[in-house]
Every structure is written in structure tokens, then in C-alpha cells.
Short mmCIF file of C-alpha atoms in Angstrom, two decimals:
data_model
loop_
_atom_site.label_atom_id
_atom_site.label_comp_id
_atom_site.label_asym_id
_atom_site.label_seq_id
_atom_site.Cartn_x
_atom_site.Cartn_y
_atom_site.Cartn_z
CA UNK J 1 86.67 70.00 109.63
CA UNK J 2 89.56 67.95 109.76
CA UNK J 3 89.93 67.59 106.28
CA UNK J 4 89.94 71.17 105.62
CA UNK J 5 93.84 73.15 105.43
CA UNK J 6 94.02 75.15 108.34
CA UNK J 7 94.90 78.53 105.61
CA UNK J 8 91.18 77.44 103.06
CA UNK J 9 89.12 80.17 102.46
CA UNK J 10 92.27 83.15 103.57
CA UNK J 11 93.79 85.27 101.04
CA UNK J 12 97.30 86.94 101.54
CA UNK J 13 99.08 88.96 100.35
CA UNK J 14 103.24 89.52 100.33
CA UNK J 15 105.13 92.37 99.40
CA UNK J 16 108.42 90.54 100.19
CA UNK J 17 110.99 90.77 97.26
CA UNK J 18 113.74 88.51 98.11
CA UNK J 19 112.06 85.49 99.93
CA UNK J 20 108.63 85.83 98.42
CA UNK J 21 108.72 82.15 96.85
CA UNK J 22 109.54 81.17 100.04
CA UNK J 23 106.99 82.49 102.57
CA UNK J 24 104.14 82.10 99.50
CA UNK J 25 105.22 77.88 99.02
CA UNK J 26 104.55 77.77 103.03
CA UNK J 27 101.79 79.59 103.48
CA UNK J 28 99.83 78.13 99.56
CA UNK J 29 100.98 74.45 101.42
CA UNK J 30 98.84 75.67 103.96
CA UNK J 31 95.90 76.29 102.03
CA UNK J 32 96.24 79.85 101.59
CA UNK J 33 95.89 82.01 98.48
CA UNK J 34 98.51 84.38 97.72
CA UNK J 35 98.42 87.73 95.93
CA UNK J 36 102.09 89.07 95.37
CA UNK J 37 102.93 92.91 95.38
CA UNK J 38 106.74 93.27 95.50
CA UNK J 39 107.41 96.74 97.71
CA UNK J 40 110.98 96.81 97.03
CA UNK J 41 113.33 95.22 94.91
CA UNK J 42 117.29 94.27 95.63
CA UNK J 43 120.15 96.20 93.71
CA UNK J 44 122.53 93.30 91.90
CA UNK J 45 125.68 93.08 94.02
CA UNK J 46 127.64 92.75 90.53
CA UNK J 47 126.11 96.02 89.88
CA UNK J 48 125.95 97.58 92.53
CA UNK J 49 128.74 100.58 92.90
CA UNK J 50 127.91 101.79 96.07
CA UNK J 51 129.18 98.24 97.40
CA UNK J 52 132.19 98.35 95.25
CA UNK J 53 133.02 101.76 96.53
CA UNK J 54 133.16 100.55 100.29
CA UNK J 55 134.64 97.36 99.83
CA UNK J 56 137.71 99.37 98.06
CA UNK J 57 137.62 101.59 100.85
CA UNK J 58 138.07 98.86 103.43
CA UNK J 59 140.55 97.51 101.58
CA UNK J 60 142.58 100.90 101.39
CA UNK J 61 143.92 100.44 105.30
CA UNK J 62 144.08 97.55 108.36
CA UNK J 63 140.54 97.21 109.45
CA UNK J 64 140.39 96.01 113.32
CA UNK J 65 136.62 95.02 113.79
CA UNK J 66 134.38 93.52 110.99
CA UNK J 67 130.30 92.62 111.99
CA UNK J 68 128.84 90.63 110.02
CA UNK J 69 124.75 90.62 110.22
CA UNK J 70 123.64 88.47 108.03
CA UNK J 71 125.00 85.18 106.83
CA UNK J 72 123.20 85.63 103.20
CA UNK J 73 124.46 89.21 102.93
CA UNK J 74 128.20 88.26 103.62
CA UNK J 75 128.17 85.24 100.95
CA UNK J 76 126.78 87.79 98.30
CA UNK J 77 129.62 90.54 99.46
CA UNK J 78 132.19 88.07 99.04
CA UNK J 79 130.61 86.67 95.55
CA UNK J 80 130.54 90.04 94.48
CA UNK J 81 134.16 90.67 95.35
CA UNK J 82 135.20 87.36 93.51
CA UNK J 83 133.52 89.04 90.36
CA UNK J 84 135.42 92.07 90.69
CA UNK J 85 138.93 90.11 91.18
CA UNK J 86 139.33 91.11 94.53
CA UNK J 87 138.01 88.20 96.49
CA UNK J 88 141.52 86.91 97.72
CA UNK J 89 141.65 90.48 98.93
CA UNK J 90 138.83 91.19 100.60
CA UNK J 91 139.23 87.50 102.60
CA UNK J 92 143.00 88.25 103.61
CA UNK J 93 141.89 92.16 105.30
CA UNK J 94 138.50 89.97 106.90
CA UNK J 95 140.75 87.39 108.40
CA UNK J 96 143.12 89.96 109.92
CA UNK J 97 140.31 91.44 111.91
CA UNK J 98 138.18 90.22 114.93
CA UNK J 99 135.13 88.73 113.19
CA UNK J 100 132.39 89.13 114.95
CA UNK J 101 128.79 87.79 113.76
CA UNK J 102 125.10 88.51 114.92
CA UNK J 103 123.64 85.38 114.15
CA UNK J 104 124.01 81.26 113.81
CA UNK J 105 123.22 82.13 109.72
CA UNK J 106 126.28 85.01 109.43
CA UNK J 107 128.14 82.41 112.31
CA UNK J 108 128.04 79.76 109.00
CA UNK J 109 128.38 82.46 106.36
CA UNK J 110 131.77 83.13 107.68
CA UNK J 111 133.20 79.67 108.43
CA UNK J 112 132.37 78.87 105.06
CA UNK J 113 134.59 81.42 104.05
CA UNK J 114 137.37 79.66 106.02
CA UNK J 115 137.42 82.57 108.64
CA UNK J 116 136.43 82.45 112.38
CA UNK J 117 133.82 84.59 114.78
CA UNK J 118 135.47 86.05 118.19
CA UNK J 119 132.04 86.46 119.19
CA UNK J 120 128.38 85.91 118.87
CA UNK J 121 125.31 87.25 121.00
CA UNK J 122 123.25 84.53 121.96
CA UNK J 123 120.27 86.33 121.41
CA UNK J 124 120.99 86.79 117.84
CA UNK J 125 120.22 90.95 118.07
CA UNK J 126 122.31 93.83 117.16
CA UNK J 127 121.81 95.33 120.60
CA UNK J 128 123.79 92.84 122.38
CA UNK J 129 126.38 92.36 119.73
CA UNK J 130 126.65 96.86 119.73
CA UNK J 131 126.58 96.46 123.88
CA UNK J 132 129.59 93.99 123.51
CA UNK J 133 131.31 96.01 121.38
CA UNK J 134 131.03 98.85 123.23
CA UNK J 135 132.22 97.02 126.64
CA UNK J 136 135.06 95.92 124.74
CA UNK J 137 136.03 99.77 123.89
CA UNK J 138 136.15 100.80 120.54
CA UNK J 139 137.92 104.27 120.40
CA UNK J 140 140.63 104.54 117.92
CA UNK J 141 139.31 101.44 116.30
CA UNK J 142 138.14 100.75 112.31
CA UNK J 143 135.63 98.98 112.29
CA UNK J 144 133.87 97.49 109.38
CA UNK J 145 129.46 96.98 109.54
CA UNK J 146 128.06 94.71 107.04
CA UNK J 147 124.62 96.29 106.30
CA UNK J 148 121.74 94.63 104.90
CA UNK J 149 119.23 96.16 103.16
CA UNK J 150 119.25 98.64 105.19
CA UNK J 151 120.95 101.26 107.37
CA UNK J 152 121.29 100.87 110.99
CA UNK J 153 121.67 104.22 112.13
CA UNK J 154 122.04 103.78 116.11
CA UNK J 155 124.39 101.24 115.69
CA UNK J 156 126.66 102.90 113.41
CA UNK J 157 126.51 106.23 115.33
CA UNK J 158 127.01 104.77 118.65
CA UNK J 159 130.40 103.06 117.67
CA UNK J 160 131.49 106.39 116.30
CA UNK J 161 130.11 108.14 119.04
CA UNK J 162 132.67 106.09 121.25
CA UNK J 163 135.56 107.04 119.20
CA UNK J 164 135.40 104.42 115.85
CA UNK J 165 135.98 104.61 112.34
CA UNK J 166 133.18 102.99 110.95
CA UNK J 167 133.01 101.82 107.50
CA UNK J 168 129.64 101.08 106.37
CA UNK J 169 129.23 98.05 103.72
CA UNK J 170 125.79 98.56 102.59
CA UNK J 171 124.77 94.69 100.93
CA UNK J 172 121.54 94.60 99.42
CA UNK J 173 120.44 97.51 98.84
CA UNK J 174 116.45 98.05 99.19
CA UNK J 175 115.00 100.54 96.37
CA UNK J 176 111.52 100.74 94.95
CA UNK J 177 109.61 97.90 92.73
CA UNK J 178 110.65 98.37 89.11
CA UNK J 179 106.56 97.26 88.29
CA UNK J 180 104.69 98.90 90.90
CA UNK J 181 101.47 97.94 88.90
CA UNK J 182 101.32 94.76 91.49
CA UNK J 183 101.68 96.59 94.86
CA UNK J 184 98.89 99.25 93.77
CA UNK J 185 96.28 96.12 93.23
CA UNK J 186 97.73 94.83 96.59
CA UNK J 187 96.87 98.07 98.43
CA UNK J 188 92.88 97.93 96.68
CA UNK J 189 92.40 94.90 97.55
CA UNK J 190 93.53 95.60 101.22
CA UNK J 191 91.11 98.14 101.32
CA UNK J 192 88.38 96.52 99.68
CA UNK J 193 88.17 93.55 102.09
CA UNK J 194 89.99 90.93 99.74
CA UNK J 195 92.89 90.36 101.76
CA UNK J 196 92.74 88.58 105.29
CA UNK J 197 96.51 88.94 106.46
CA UNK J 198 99.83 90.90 105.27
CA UNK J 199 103.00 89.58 106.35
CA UNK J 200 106.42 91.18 106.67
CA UNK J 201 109.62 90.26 106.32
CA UNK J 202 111.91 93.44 105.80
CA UNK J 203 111.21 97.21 107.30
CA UNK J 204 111.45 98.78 103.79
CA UNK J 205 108.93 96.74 102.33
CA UNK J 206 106.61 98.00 105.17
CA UNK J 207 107.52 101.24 104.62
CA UNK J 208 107.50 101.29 100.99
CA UNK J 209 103.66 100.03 101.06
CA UNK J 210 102.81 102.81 102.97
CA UNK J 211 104.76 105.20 101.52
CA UNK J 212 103.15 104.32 97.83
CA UNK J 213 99.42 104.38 99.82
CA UNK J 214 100.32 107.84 100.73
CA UNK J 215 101.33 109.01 97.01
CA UNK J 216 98.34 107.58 96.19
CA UNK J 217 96.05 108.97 98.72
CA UNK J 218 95.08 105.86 100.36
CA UNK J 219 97.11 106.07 103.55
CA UNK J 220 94.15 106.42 105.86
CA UNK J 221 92.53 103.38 104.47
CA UNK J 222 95.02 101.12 104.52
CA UNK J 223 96.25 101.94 108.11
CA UNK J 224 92.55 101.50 109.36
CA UNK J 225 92.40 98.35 107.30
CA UNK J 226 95.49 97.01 108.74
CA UNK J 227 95.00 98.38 112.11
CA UNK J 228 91.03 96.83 112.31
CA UNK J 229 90.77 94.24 109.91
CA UNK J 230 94.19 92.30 108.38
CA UNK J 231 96.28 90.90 110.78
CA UNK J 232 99.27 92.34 110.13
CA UNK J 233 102.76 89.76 111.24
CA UNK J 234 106.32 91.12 111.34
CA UNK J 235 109.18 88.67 111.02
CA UNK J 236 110.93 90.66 114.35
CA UNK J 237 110.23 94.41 115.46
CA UNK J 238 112.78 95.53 113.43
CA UNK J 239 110.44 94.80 110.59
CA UNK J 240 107.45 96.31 112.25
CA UNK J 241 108.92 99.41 112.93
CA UNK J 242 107.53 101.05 109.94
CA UNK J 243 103.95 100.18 110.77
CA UNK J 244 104.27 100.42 114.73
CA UNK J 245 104.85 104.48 113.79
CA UNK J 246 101.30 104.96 112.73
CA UNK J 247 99.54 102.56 114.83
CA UNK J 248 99.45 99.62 113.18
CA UNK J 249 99.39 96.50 115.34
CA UNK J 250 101.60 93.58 114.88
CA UNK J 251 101.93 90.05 116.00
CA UNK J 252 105.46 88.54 115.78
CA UNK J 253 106.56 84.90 116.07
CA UNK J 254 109.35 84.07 119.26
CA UNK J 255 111.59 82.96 116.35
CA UNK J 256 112.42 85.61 113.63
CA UNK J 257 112.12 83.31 111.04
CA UNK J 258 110.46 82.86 107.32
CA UNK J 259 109.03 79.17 108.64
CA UNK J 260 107.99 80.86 112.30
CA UNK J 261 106.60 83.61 110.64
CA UNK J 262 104.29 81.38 108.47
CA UNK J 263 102.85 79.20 111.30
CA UNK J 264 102.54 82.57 113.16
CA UNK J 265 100.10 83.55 110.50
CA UNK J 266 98.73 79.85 110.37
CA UNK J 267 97.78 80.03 114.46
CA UNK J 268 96.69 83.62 114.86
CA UNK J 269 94.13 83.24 112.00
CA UNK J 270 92.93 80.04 113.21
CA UNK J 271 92.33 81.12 117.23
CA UNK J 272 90.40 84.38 115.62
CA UNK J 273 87.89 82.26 112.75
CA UNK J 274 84.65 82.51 114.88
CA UNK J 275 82.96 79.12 115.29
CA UNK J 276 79.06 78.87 115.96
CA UNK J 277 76.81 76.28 115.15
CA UNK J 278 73.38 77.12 113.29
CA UNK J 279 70.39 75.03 112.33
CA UNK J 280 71.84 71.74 113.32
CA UNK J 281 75.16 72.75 111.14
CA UNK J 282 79.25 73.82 112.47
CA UNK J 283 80.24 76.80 110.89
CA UNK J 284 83.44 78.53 110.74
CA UNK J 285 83.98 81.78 109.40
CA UNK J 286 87.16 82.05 107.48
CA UNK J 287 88.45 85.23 105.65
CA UNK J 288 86.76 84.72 102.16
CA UNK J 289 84.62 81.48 103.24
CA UNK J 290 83.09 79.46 105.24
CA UNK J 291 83.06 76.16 106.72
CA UNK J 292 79.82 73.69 107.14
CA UNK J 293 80.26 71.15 108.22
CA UNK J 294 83.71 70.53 107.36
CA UNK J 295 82.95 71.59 103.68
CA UNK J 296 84.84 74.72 102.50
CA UNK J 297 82.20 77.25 101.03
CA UNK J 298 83.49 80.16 98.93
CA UNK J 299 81.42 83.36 99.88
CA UNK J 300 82.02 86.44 97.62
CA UNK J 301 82.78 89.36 99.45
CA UNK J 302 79.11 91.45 100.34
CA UNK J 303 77.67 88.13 101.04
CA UNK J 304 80.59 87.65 103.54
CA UNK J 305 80.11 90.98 105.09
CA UNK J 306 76.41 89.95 106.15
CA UNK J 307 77.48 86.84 107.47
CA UNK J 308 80.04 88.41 109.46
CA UNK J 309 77.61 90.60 110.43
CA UNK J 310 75.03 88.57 111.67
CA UNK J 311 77.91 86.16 113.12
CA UNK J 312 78.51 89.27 115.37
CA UNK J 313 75.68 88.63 116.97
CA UNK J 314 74.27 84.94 116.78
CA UNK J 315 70.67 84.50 117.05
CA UNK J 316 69.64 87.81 117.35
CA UNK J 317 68.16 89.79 114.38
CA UNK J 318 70.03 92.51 112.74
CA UNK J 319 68.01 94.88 110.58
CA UNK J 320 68.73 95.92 106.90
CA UNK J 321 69.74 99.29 108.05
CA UNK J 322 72.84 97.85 109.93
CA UNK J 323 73.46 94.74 107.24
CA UNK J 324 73.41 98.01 104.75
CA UNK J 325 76.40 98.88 106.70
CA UNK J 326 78.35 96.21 106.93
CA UNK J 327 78.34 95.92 102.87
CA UNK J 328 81.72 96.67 101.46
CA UNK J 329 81.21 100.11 100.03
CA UNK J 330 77.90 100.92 101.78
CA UNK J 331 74.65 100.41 99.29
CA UNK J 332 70.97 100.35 99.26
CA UNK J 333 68.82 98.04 101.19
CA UNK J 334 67.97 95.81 98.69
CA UNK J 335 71.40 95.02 97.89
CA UNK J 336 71.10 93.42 101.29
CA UNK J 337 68.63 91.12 99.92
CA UNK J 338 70.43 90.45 97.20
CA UNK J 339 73.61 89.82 99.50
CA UNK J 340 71.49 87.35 101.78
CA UNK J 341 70.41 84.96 98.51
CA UNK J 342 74.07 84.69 97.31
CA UNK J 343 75.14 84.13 101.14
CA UNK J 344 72.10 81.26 101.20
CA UNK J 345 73.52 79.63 98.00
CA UNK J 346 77.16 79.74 98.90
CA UNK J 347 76.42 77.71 102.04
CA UNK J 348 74.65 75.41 100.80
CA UNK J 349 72.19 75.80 103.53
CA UNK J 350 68.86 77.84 103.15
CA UNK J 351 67.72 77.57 106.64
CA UNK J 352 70.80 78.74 108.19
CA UNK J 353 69.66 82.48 107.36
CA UNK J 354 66.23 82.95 108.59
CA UNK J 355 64.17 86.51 107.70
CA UNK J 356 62.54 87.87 110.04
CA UNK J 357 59.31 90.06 108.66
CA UNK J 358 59.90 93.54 108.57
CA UNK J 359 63.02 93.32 111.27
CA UNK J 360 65.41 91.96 109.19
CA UNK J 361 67.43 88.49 109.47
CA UNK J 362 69.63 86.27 111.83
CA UNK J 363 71.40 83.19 111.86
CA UNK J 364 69.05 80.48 112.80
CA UNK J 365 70.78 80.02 116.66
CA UNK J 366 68.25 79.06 119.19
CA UNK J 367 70.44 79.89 122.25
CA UNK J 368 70.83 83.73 120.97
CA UNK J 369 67.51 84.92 121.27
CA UNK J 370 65.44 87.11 118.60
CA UNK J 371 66.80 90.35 119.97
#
């Protein structure tokens, strides 16, 4: 199975905005396919007013504190000040200040920019840069937060709570997809078995999927197919705050990363593809195929949901009534035996699936027994 990419046969889908070319390239390089449904979409800097307005306002007076979060945030903040003529500005009132930055990506952002960081939490998390700045004492000061996308609440109202002026510099701002024609196909196919994994990279695109489920009235289903079915993967638990709310689990990678994220995806899909062997032949089940014998067999989706369901339980024979089930959408028994041809010609294998006489059928495994 060698030959095989470890992502054949699992479709994904992405409802990043920003760094959707990204994650897709890594996880298509993979072997994956990748169904795009944008949740959110990013306000132009150039455009955006609500920027303009704070950055004018933190220019207005002496600004003692400025945290940067986010090293691709700060470049566009300062880009988007050069536009408006008041780059030179902006750079002279930053490099007055203590600069301090939550991560080795804002660390670069603002040596680029010829200024210097008094301080940087080595684990990279608002908490411990907020738990600095609190040690340090911050009544009486201004200090300047460089959002990103979006608000962060306990931060902000714990500097002010110690006695700060804090100006909030909201970068990036995170509204709804102009199109939401894509992230409506996104959510049926989530529900209708089509997608094998969702990952996340912001906490408004998490929250905007299930926000447009619920307008929709298809909240329930998609938390119970994210909560039983997809695995869902969060870039950090910042991200998978949203879905932690209403149950959702999440698997994270120790790095929050794009690249981590990806193999995260890779390794947890991988460890859960159930292996058996059958009729002499090595199968692996894989989200929307199959592998035998290290040859990648597309299975549409009801044939799928028998083979899962006989996978379930190797060697033993599961009855029509249950494979009835298991069929995406419920059916009628004979759409089982329909189901079990297609399944027989998609692996390439007719002996794999053996009928039993009025019981029903397993998966020809000696060790499991007829049940």
C-alpha cells in the first residue's frame, strides 16, 4: 500500500478564507480531495475605516504599550498606513512605545519594520504575554492591542480592568462570505457523508459554519456529523472554541501551525482507516474508498456505508435490516442489494462479500465467525 498517498480516497473540506490555497496545496499533495466553502471573508485594509479610525486615534496622543499578535496583521496595518500617507507616522508613535510581540512571526513583522520587541512569551500565547503585562503594572498606561480578525475580549478588559487605556486596532476584520452558495454545498455534503474531515484555522470561520447551519436549519445535523463522523482539527483552541461550545470534539496539532495542522489531519485519519484482511486480500477502509491490495478503489457513498458496516463487524453476518440502516438516508431492502453489487464491482473482488441465504451478508473473514 506503499504506493498509495497517505490522504487517497479522503475528501475535505475548508472553510478557511485567507490561507485556503495554502492548507488545500498541503493537504491535495497529500492525496486528498478538497471541497472549498469560504465561511468568512477579510475586509481590505485600504478599505477598511474602522482601521483608519483607530490608527488616527493612536496617533492623536503618546501611546506607552503597543502588542502586536500577529506578524501578518502588523505588516498589513503598516501597508495600510503607507496608503493613507501616514506610515512615517504611525512607525515614529510605534517606536516610542515598548513593543511587545506574541509570537516569533509578529517578533519578525516588527524588526522588519526597523523597530524592536521588549518582550516575547516563549510560549507564543496571549495569556502569558496579558500575565506579563499585568506583572509589569499597567494602570495609568495607553496601551495599544493589535487585533486580528477578531476581538479578544478578556484580554482587552483585563488591561483596563487594571487601570489602562486600551486602544483597540482591529486588523483583518472577519465578516460573512460575499458567495455563500459554496459553504451551503459544504454543509450538505457534511451531512450527507461526502466529507471525511473539516479543518480550522480561524474561530469565526467555525462559528460562521455553524451559525449559517442554524439559519438554515441544519444545526443538529451538522454537530452530530462533526461530533460522530468528520474529524474535526483546530489550528489551536482558540480556533476550536466555537465548536467546543456545542460539543464538538477537536484534535489539535502541538504546533499551531497551517503545515502542523495538515499532517495532524494526515496522522489522525491514517491511525483511524480500519485495516482487515478478507478472502486472501488487505483492505483498508478510507473515507470515500478502499484499498486492496495496495490498489485505491473508489466506492460511491451507499456502497461505502455497507462496507463500513459489515467492516464493523468482520466475519460475522449482518442482516439487510441493519445494512438498511447504515444506508445514507435510510431505504428499502433491496437497495441493499443493489448497494452490495456496486460495493462487489468497486473492489474489484466478488468473493470478498459473501451472501449468506436468508441472513444477509459478511465480509468473507474466517477468523470472525458467522455470527
Amino acid at each position: 500500500m506503499t504506493d498509495v498517498l497517505p490522504l487517497a480516497g479522503y475528501a475535505i473540506g475548508i472553510t478557511a478564507a485567507r490561507r485556503a490555497d495554502e492548507l488545500g496545496a498541503l493537504l491535495v499533495r497529500k492525496g486528498a480531495t478538497v471541497r472549498c466553502g469560504p465561511a468568512i471573508r477579510i475586509v481590505p485594509l485600504a478599505d477598511d475605516s474602522e482601521l483608519h479610525s483607530a490608527t488616527r486615534l493612536l496617533l492623536d496622543e503618546p501611546v506607552d504599550v503597543v502588542v502586536v499578535t500577529s506578524g501578518i496583521g502588523f505588516r498589513g496595518w503598516v501597508e495600510a498606513a503607507e496608503g493613507w500617507g501616514i506610515g512615517d507616522e504611525l512607525i515614529d508613535r510605534l517606536g516610542a512605545a515598548q513593543v511587545l510581540t506574541r509570537g516569533p512571526k509578529a517578533k519578525g513583522a516588527v524588526r522588519a519594520a526597523g523597530l524592536s520587541e521588549a518582550y516575547s512569551p516563549g510560549s507564543e500565547s496571549n495569556a502569558e504575554l496579558l500575565q506579563y503585562l499585568l506583572d509589569s503594572g499597567v494602570d495609568g498606561q495607553r496601551i495599544a492591542v493589535q487585533l486580528h480578525g477578531q476581538p479578544l475580549p478578556y484580554f482587552v478588559e483585563s488591561l483596563r480592568a487594571a487601570g489602562a487605556d486600551v486602544v483597540e486596532i482591529p486588523v483583518y476584520r472577519w465578516v460573512g462570505p460575499a458567495d455563500p452558495g459554496p459553504l451551503d454545498r459544504l454543509i450538505d455534503a457534511v451531512i450527507d457523508g461526502a466529507i471525511d474531515a473539516m479543518p480550522f484555522t480561524s474561530a469565526p470561520a467555525a462559528a460562521s459554519l455553524l451559525a449559517m447551519a442554524s439559519r438554515t436549519g441544519r444545526h443538529a445535523g451538522l454537530v452530530d456529523a462533526l461530533s460522530s463522523r468528520v474529524l474535526v482539527a483546530c489550528v489551536g483552541p482558540i480556533t476550536a472554541g466555537p465548536l467546543a461550545a456545542v460539543g464538538i470534539p477537536t484534535v489539535q496539532p502541538q504546533r499551531s501551525r497551517i503545515g502542523a495542522l495538515a499532517r495532524e489531519v494526515a496522522d489522525t485519519l491514517v491511525a483511524r482507516s480500519p485495516r482487515l484482511a478478507a478472502a486472501g486480500s488487505e483492505i483498508e477502509l478510507r473515507g470515500q474508498a478502499a484499498v486492496v491490495n495496495g490498489q485505491l478503489r473508489e466506492v460511491a457513498p451507499a456502497p461505502m456505508a455497507v462496507l463500513r458496516a459489515l467492516a464493523r463487524r468482520p466475519g460475522h453476518v449482518v442482516s439487510r435490516r441493519e445494512l438498511t440502516a447504515a444506508l445514507p438516508g435510510g431505504g428499502e431492502e433491496h437497495a441493499v442489494e443493489t448497494a452490495i453489487g456496486r460495493l462487489r464491482t468497486s473492489l474489484g473482488e466478488g468473493t470478498l462479500v459473501q451472501t449468506v441465504v436468508k441472513r444477509g451478508y459478511r465480509l468473507a473473514v474466517a477468523a470472525g465467525g458467522d455470527g
